[in-house]
């Protein structure tokens, strides 16, 4: 895992960027409180901590996006004013924000050059810029045409374009806010390489992350934030032995939650023994090109089944099709609770009891201008409505209860949901899906950007939803999330189901199946449908 | 490129709309009138004022904004130009300069309020529309500003007022049309070849992302409205020249025609998508449509209804599939 450790060298130079005593409050809610922080060249400083701790706010202060009420900033040893994003960029600070911030309507080239373009964009200047940008793109392993519109790229690629913007600027300081949370596995490795290259090139990197492995793999120094303060800070020694690793792990987790807690999900219970299947899917095909399927699936009440596969293996189109949100589904049989379904729109899916949590909460999930409560109610309004009138109190109470169970940290439940921290937005999104009480819940990376402790709460919510006699299809970037939470895992490869695994899971076999499409001979393969009938 | 991809391009669709109207003209050619150049020359003269407004409106709409004040700014400019030239005896070129700056300032004022106080463009420019109309009436004293009122004979109304209403290229092209074309080209360069142009698309597409990238969002909005005001002032000069007077009640409702032309072209009201090339095609579509209806002596009532129906049809036709 730690191939990168060799290139590390502890920097002896002074910090390139240092803030002292920064404080930021929104109204009466102090988000960052008297924080001292510094970045050194050739060093990756990881910041972690629970959702809503103020990590992103600290990063935004450094990036000039948010101006603090108090504090001083030193850049290369010189005291500077906190100014706007343009000046921060000019000073060599590159930022990858937690929520994607590119202009979908502009081309890749225009996005990368945005706010740095010369006054006059002649054909020649454009061509030269295109060449150099293309080179940078190839360096980070993106083989795309610079004239493509950013909106047409998959999420994972969009993220890397923000990084390329920093490289193009020639930035020396990189601020990365949970850069790996939106990436599929293969791209994550690429990102790590990239960060190691930045370090080797003498750049200073601030990395916000919730993933312990990532922190230990990449970080030279780790700080834990809680309630707006840095409560723990430590160096991460190069090439740490496993025992020291464990020690550090425990310390970090303890600092985050104030106590030690297990890293993985609750043990899934076997689910109530029930013979009648809740969901039955025979020879289902998704009308994409190339087609996804055929998928055969039978889920009993209480079942949580994982879908494992690489990006582009067809899991997302499959989930979208089930929820009526994408190209349609052809199936010989598609029944939920004994009723045959044809689903063409998300509305029909909702009425039939199917709800999808997409992996993209910002564009496909939440209504940014509405408050947390209103967002949570959105899919469940039907239940609280008589003759077109909504029982507001009832709906608010139900939504509020669920948000509390999800451990939401928010100063005001009616403030626009965009003012919540990223992880808290995710909790609101999951709460909305659960409040609709779907018979079949489809989740795609449900804990994206959620901190370690709150993850458990979210997983517990999903489990208790399943236990109430519903079923769940679960997709995630990390296999360990599936193995910890699911009773069975289907492996997808190029649009086909190539294996069905059950407990105890053989991780290697699953990975092999998703990579090659050929399940290992020894793996506990069974045709998906045969399992329940026994 | 296959046909389908071509069809997904807004430019191809805008051309289709123009072509459809052209076919309509060929069918209802009013005894061959549609096949004679003077018909088209006149059409191009008649749409020039609208076209100028639409060119100024395009960048505004690209930032997801709207400017309702342009009709009123046309009136102020026409009145001011007539006043300066006829009553003040000011050199026409100087007068044109002063009037243009005035338009720039009025537009800029809207832009400044929108950018600085984050008020919605619709409201701010609505207020500016009323204000500028009032200004036009104030300047003119509620009367039409004519040579006759100044005690001069119409032929004595000097220079510019008549100068703009001439034709070029051996009578083949109206001067105002040439001005419109120049304005369209200038706007194209502005949008495609300058930094401001990129910023306009970025602000319209995703203002937050633009801000985070370091785009001066406020200034971009300011310049967009100032430019729209400038175009409206130039349109006002053309209007005054064609009417050889400054009428404070002129150009009532022109802003809606300008917006319709931009939208018919295929520029999205949501911002970030479109361009001035599309707008020019939109101007041609509507201009030709009107010309064909009037050539065939369709009565005004039916003409308005037909225009309404065709506008809706054209917009449905332009509508882009959502991915
Ligand atoms: N514009 C705003 N208005 C009001 N409150 C805000 C605003 N931005 C952030 N906050 C609040 O500040 C707190 C810290 O948010 P921040 O985004 O820094 O958290 P975070 O540590 O990045 O969490 P996460 O891990 O979930 O991303 C949150 O409670 C959030 O609600
Ligand atoms: Mg955050």
PDB file of N, CA and C in Angstrom, chain B residues 201-249:
ATOM      1  N   UNK B 201     -20.161  33.853 -20.383  1.00  0.00           N
ATOM      2  CA  UNK B 201     -20.670  32.474 -20.436  1.00  0.00           C
ATOM      3  C   UNK B 201     -20.535  31.793 -19.076  1.00  0.00           C
ATOM      4  N   UNK B 202     -19.408  32.038 -18.416  1.00  0.00           N
ATOM      5  CA  UNK B 202     -19.174  31.376 -17.135  1.00  0.00           C
ATOM      6  C   UNK B 202     -20.176  31.844 -16.084  1.00  0.00           C
ATOM      7  N   UNK B 203     -20.396  33.154 -16.036  1.00  0.00           N
ATOM      8  CA  UNK B 203     -21.329  33.696 -15.041  1.00  0.00           C
ATOM      9  C   UNK B 203     -22.737  33.172 -15.300  1.00  0.00           C
ATOM     10  N   UNK B 204     -23.098  33.067 -16.587  1.00  0.00           N
ATOM     11  CA  UNK B 204     -24.428  32.558 -16.910  1.00  0.00           C
ATOM     12  C   UNK B 204     -24.557  31.074 -16.611  1.00  0.00           C
ATOM     13  N   UNK B 205     -23.480  30.331 -16.828  1.00  0.00           N
ATOM     14  CA  UNK B 205     -23.548  28.881 -16.651  1.00  0.00           C
ATOM     15  C   UNK B 205     -23.570  28.478 -15.198  1.00  0.00           C
ATOM     16  N   UNK B 206     -22.720  29.063 -14.394  1.00  0.00           N
ATOM     17  CA  UNK B 206     -22.601  28.677 -12.988  1.00  0.00           C
ATOM     18  C   UNK B 206     -21.909  29.808 -12.230  1.00  0.00           C
ATOM     19  N   UNK B 207     -22.684  30.750 -11.736  1.00  0.00           N
ATOM     20  CA  UNK B 207     -22.092  31.933 -11.114  1.00  0.00           C
ATOM     21  C   UNK B 207     -21.187  31.593  -9.939  1.00  0.00           C
ATOM     22  N   UNK B 208     -21.574  30.564  -9.175  1.00  0.00           N
ATOM     23  CA  UNK B 208     -20.772  30.207  -8.008  1.00  0.00           C
ATOM     24  C   UNK B 208     -19.405  29.678  -8.440  1.00  0.00           C
ATOM     25  N   UNK B 209     -19.418  28.791  -9.433  1.00  0.00           N
ATOM     26  CA  UNK B 209     -18.145  28.257  -9.922  1.00  0.00           C
ATOM     27  C   UNK B 209     -17.296  29.378 -10.487  1.00  0.00           C
ATOM     28  N   UNK B 210     -17.927  30.310 -11.181  1.00  0.00           N
ATOM     29  CA  UNK B 210     -17.178  31.415 -11.751  1.00  0.00           C
ATOM     30  C   UNK B 210     -16.525  32.233 -10.644  1.00  0.00           C
ATOM     31  N   UNK B 211     -17.283  32.486  -9.594  1.00  0.00           N
ATOM     32  CA  UNK B 211     -16.736  33.266  -8.487  1.00  0.00           C
ATOM     33  C   UNK B 211     -15.555  32.540  -7.847  1.00  0.00           C
ATOM     34  N   UNK B 212     -15.715  31.228  -7.649  1.00  0.00           N
ATOM     35  CA  UNK B 212     -14.653  30.455  -7.013  1.00  0.00           C
ATOM     36  C   UNK B 212     -13.398  30.434  -7.878  1.00  0.00           C
ATOM     37  N   UNK B 213     -13.596  30.478  -9.193  1.00  0.00           N
ATOM     38  CA  UNK B 213     -12.429  30.459 -10.071  1.00  0.00           C
ATOM     39  C   UNK B 213     -11.750  31.814 -10.116  1.00  0.00           C
ATOM     40  N   UNK B 214     -12.389  32.827  -9.557  1.00  0.00           N
ATOM     41  CA  UNK B 214     -11.782  34.138  -9.535  1.00  0.00           C
ATOM     42  C   UNK B 214     -12.296  35.081 -10.597  1.00  0.00           C
ATOM     43  N   UNK B 215     -13.412  34.755 -11.214  1.00  0.00           N
ATOM     44  CA  UNK B 215     -14.008  35.656 -12.194  1.00  0.00           C
ATOM     45  C   UNK B 215     -14.645  36.839 -11.462  1.00  0.00           C
ATOM     46  N   UNK B 216     -14.384  38.070 -11.920  1.00  0.00           N
ATOM     47  CA  UNK B 216     -15.049  39.217 -11.295  1.00  0.00           C
ATOM     48  C   UNK B 216     -16.511  39.265 -11.719  1.00  0.00           C
ATOM     49  N   UNK B 217     -17.344  38.550 -10.997  1.00  0.00           N
ATOM     50  CA  UNK B 217     -18.742  38.370 -11.412  1.00  0.00           C
ATOM     51  C   UNK B 217     -19.479  39.711 -11.489  1.00  0.00           C
ATOM     52  N   UNK B 218     -19.273  40.563 -10.491  1.00  0.00           N
ATOM     53  CA  UNK B 218     -19.961  41.844 -10.452  1.00  0.00           C
ATOM     54  C   UNK B 218     -19.646  42.706 -11.665  1.00  0.00           C
ATOM     55  N   UNK B 219     -18.368  42.828 -11.973  1.00  0.00           N
ATOM     56  CA  UNK B 219     -17.972  43.641 -13.116  1.00  0.00           C
ATOM     57  C   UNK B 219     -18.512  43.072 -14.417  1.00  0.00           C
ATOM     58  N   UNK B 220     -18.508  41.769 -14.524  1.00  0.00           N
ATOM     59  CA  UNK B 220     -19.031  41.156 -15.750  1.00  0.00           C
ATOM     60  C   UNK B 220     -20.485  41.565 -15.950  1.00  0.00           C
ATOM     61  N   UNK B 221     -21.266  41.473 -14.880  1.00  0.00           N
ATOM     62  CA  UNK B 221     -22.676  41.840 -14.979  1.00  0.00           C
ATOM     63  C   UNK B 221     -22.819  43.320 -15.319  1.00  0.00           C
ATOM     64  N   UNK B 222     -22.012  44.141 -14.675  1.00  0.00           N
ATOM     65  CA  UNK B 222     -22.068  45.573 -14.960  1.00  0.00           C
ATOM     66  C   UNK B 222     -21.849  45.852 -16.447  1.00  0.00           C
ATOM     67  N   UNK B 223     -20.793  45.287 -17.008  1.00  0.00           N
ATOM     68  CA  UNK B 223     -20.463  45.587 -18.406  1.00  0.00           C
ATOM     69  C   UNK B 223     -21.509  45.063 -19.370  1.00  0.00           C
ATOM     70  N   UNK B 224     -22.100  43.953 -19.028  1.00  0.00           N
ATOM     71  CA  UNK B 224     -23.117  43.376 -19.903  1.00  0.00           C
ATOM     72  C   UNK B 224     -24.303  44.324 -20.060  1.00  0.00           C
ATOM     73  N   UNK B 225     -24.750  44.888 -18.946  1.00  0.00           N
ATOM     74  CA  UNK B 225     -25.896  45.803 -19.032  1.00  0.00           C
ATOM     75  C   UNK B 225     -25.494  47.133 -19.646  1.00  0.00           C
ATOM     76  N   UNK B 226     -24.272  47.579 -19.351  1.00  0.00           N
ATOM     77  CA  UNK B 226     -23.797  48.825 -19.960  1.00  0.00           C
ATOM     78  C   UNK B 226     -23.755  48.658 -21.477  1.00  0.00           C
ATOM     79  N   UNK B 227     -23.263  47.515 -21.930  1.00  0.00           N
ATOM     80  CA  UNK B 227     -23.185  47.276 -23.368  1.00  0.00           C
ATOM     81  C   UNK B 227     -24.577  47.231 -23.987  1.00  0.00           C
ATOM     82  N   UNK B 228     -25.500  46.635 -23.272  1.00  0.00           N
ATOM     83  CA  UNK B 228     -26.874  46.567 -23.760  1.00  0.00           C
ATOM     84  C   UNK B 228     -27.440  47.981 -23.885  1.00  0.00           C
ATOM     85  N   UNK B 229     -27.125  48.836 -22.906  1.00  0.00           N
ATOM     86  CA  UNK B 229     -27.573  50.220 -22.978  1.00  0.00           C
ATOM     87  C   UNK B 229     -26.970  50.942 -24.168  1.00  0.00           C
ATOM     88  N   UNK B 230     -25.693  50.670 -24.408  1.00  0.00           N
ATOM     89  CA  UNK B 230     -25.022  51.295 -25.557  1.00  0.00           C
ATOM     90  C   UNK B 230     -25.707  50.901 -26.866  1.00  0.00           C
ATOM     91  N   UNK B 231     -25.966  49.626 -27.018  1.00  0.00           N
ATOM     92  CA  UNK B 231     -26.645  49.163 -28.238  1.00  0.00           C
ATOM     93  C   UNK B 231     -28.009  49.828 -28.368  1.00  0.00           C
ATOM     94  N   UNK B 232     -28.704  49.977 -27.255  1.00  0.00           N
ATOM     95  CA  UNK B 232     -30.028  50.599 -27.296  1.00  0.00           C
ATOM     96  C   UNK B 232     -29.905  52.054 -27.723  1.00  0.00           C
ATOM     97  N   UNK B 233     -28.861  52.743 -27.261  1.00  0.00           N
ATOM     98  CA  UNK B 233     -28.675  54.139 -27.654  1.00  0.00           C
ATOM     99  C   UNK B 233     -28.421  54.245 -29.150  1.00  0.00           C
ATOM    100  N   UNK B 234     -27.595  53.330 -29.671  1.00  0.00           N
ATOM    101  CA  UNK B 234     -27.333  53.348 -31.115  1.00  0.00           C
ATOM    102  C   UNK B 234     -28.623  53.073 -31.882  1.00  0.00           C
ATOM    103  N   UNK B 235     -29.396  52.135 -31.346  1.00  0.00           N
ATOM    104  CA  UNK B 235     -30.694  51.854 -31.964  1.00  0.00           C
ATOM    105  C   UNK B 235     -31.571  53.107 -31.929  1.00  0.00           C
ATOM    106  N   UNK B 236     -31.481  53.874 -30.835  1.00  0.00           N
ATOM    107  CA  UNK B 236     -32.249  55.113 -30.712  1.00  0.00           C
ATOM    108  C   UNK B 236     -31.859  56.120 -31.774  1.00  0.00           C
ATOM    109  N   UNK B 237     -30.564  56.216 -32.056  1.00  0.00           N
ATOM    110  CA  UNK B 237     -30.100  57.124 -33.112  1.00  0.00           C
ATOM    111  C   UNK B 237     -30.709  56.711 -34.453  1.00  0.00           C
ATOM    112  N   UNK B 238     -30.681  55.420 -34.716  1.00  0.00           N
ATOM    113  CA  UNK B 238     -31.240  54.926 -35.978  1.00  0.00           C
ATOM    114  C   UNK B 238     -32.742  55.209 -36.049  1.00  0.00           C
ATOM    115  N   UNK B 239     -33.395  55.012 -34.926  1.00  0.00           N
ATOM    116  CA  UNK B 239     -34.835  55.254 -34.867  1.00  0.00           C
ATOM    117  C   UNK B 239     -35.140  56.717 -35.161  1.00  0.00           C
ATOM    118  N   UNK B 240     -34.376  57.616 -34.529  1.00  0.00           N
ATOM    119  CA  UNK B 240     -34.585  59.046 -34.752  1.00  0.00           C
ATOM    120  C   UNK B 240     -34.356  59.387 -36.218  1.00  0.00           C
ATOM    121  N   UNK B 241     -33.318  58.794 -36.800  1.00  0.00           N
ATOM    122  CA  UNK B 241     -33.003  59.094 -38.196  1.00  0.00           C
ATOM    123  C   UNK B 241     -34.136  58.633 -39.103  1.00  0.00           C
ATOM    124  N   UNK B 242     -34.683  57.466 -38.832  1.00  0.00           N
ATOM    125  CA  UNK B 242     -35.733  56.955 -39.702  1.00  0.00           C
ATOM    126  C   UNK B 242     -37.027  57.740 -39.549  1.00  0.00           C
ATOM    127  N   UNK B 243     -37.256  58.226 -38.344  1.00  0.00           N
ATOM    128  CA  UNK B 243     -38.490  58.995 -38.140  1.00  0.00           C
ATOM    129  C   UNK B 243     -38.260  60.483 -38.338  1.00  0.00           C
ATOM    130  N   UNK B 244     -37.018  60.878 -38.550  1.00  0.00           N
ATOM    131  CA  UNK B 244     -36.571  62.281 -38.571  1.00  0.00           C
ATOM    132  C   UNK B 244     -37.205  63.107 -37.460  1.00  0.00           C
ATOM    133  N   UNK B 245     -37.288  62.529 -36.312  1.00  0.00           N
ATOM    134  CA  UNK B 245     -37.807  63.244 -35.148  1.00  0.00           C
ATOM    135  C   UNK B 245     -37.432  62.462 -33.894  1.00  0.00           C
ATOM    136  N   UNK B 246     -37.618  63.090 -32.752  1.00  0.00           N
ATOM    137  CA  UNK B 246     -37.417  62.397 -31.487  1.00  0.00           C
ATOM    138  C   UNK B 246     -38.750  62.260 -30.789  1.00  0.00           C
ATOM    139  N   UNK B 247     -39.292  61.057 -30.824  1.00  0.00           N
ATOM    140  CA  UNK B 247     -40.630  60.831 -30.283  1.00  0.00           C
ATOM    141  C   UNK B 247     -40.511  60.144 -28.923  1.00  0.00           C
ATOM    142  N   UNK B 248     -40.945  60.787 -27.837  1.00  0.00           N
ATOM    143  CA  UNK B 248     -40.789  60.159 -26.517  1.00  0.00           C
ATOM    144  C   UNK B 248     -41.625  58.884 -26.364  1.00  0.00           C
ATOM    145  N   UNK B 249     -42.563  58.670 -27.251  1.00  0.00           N
ATOM    146  CA  UNK B 249     -43.401  57.464 -27.130  1.00  0.00           C
ATOM    147  C   UNK B 249     -42.988  56.381 -28.107  1.00  0.00           C
TER     148      UNK B 249
END
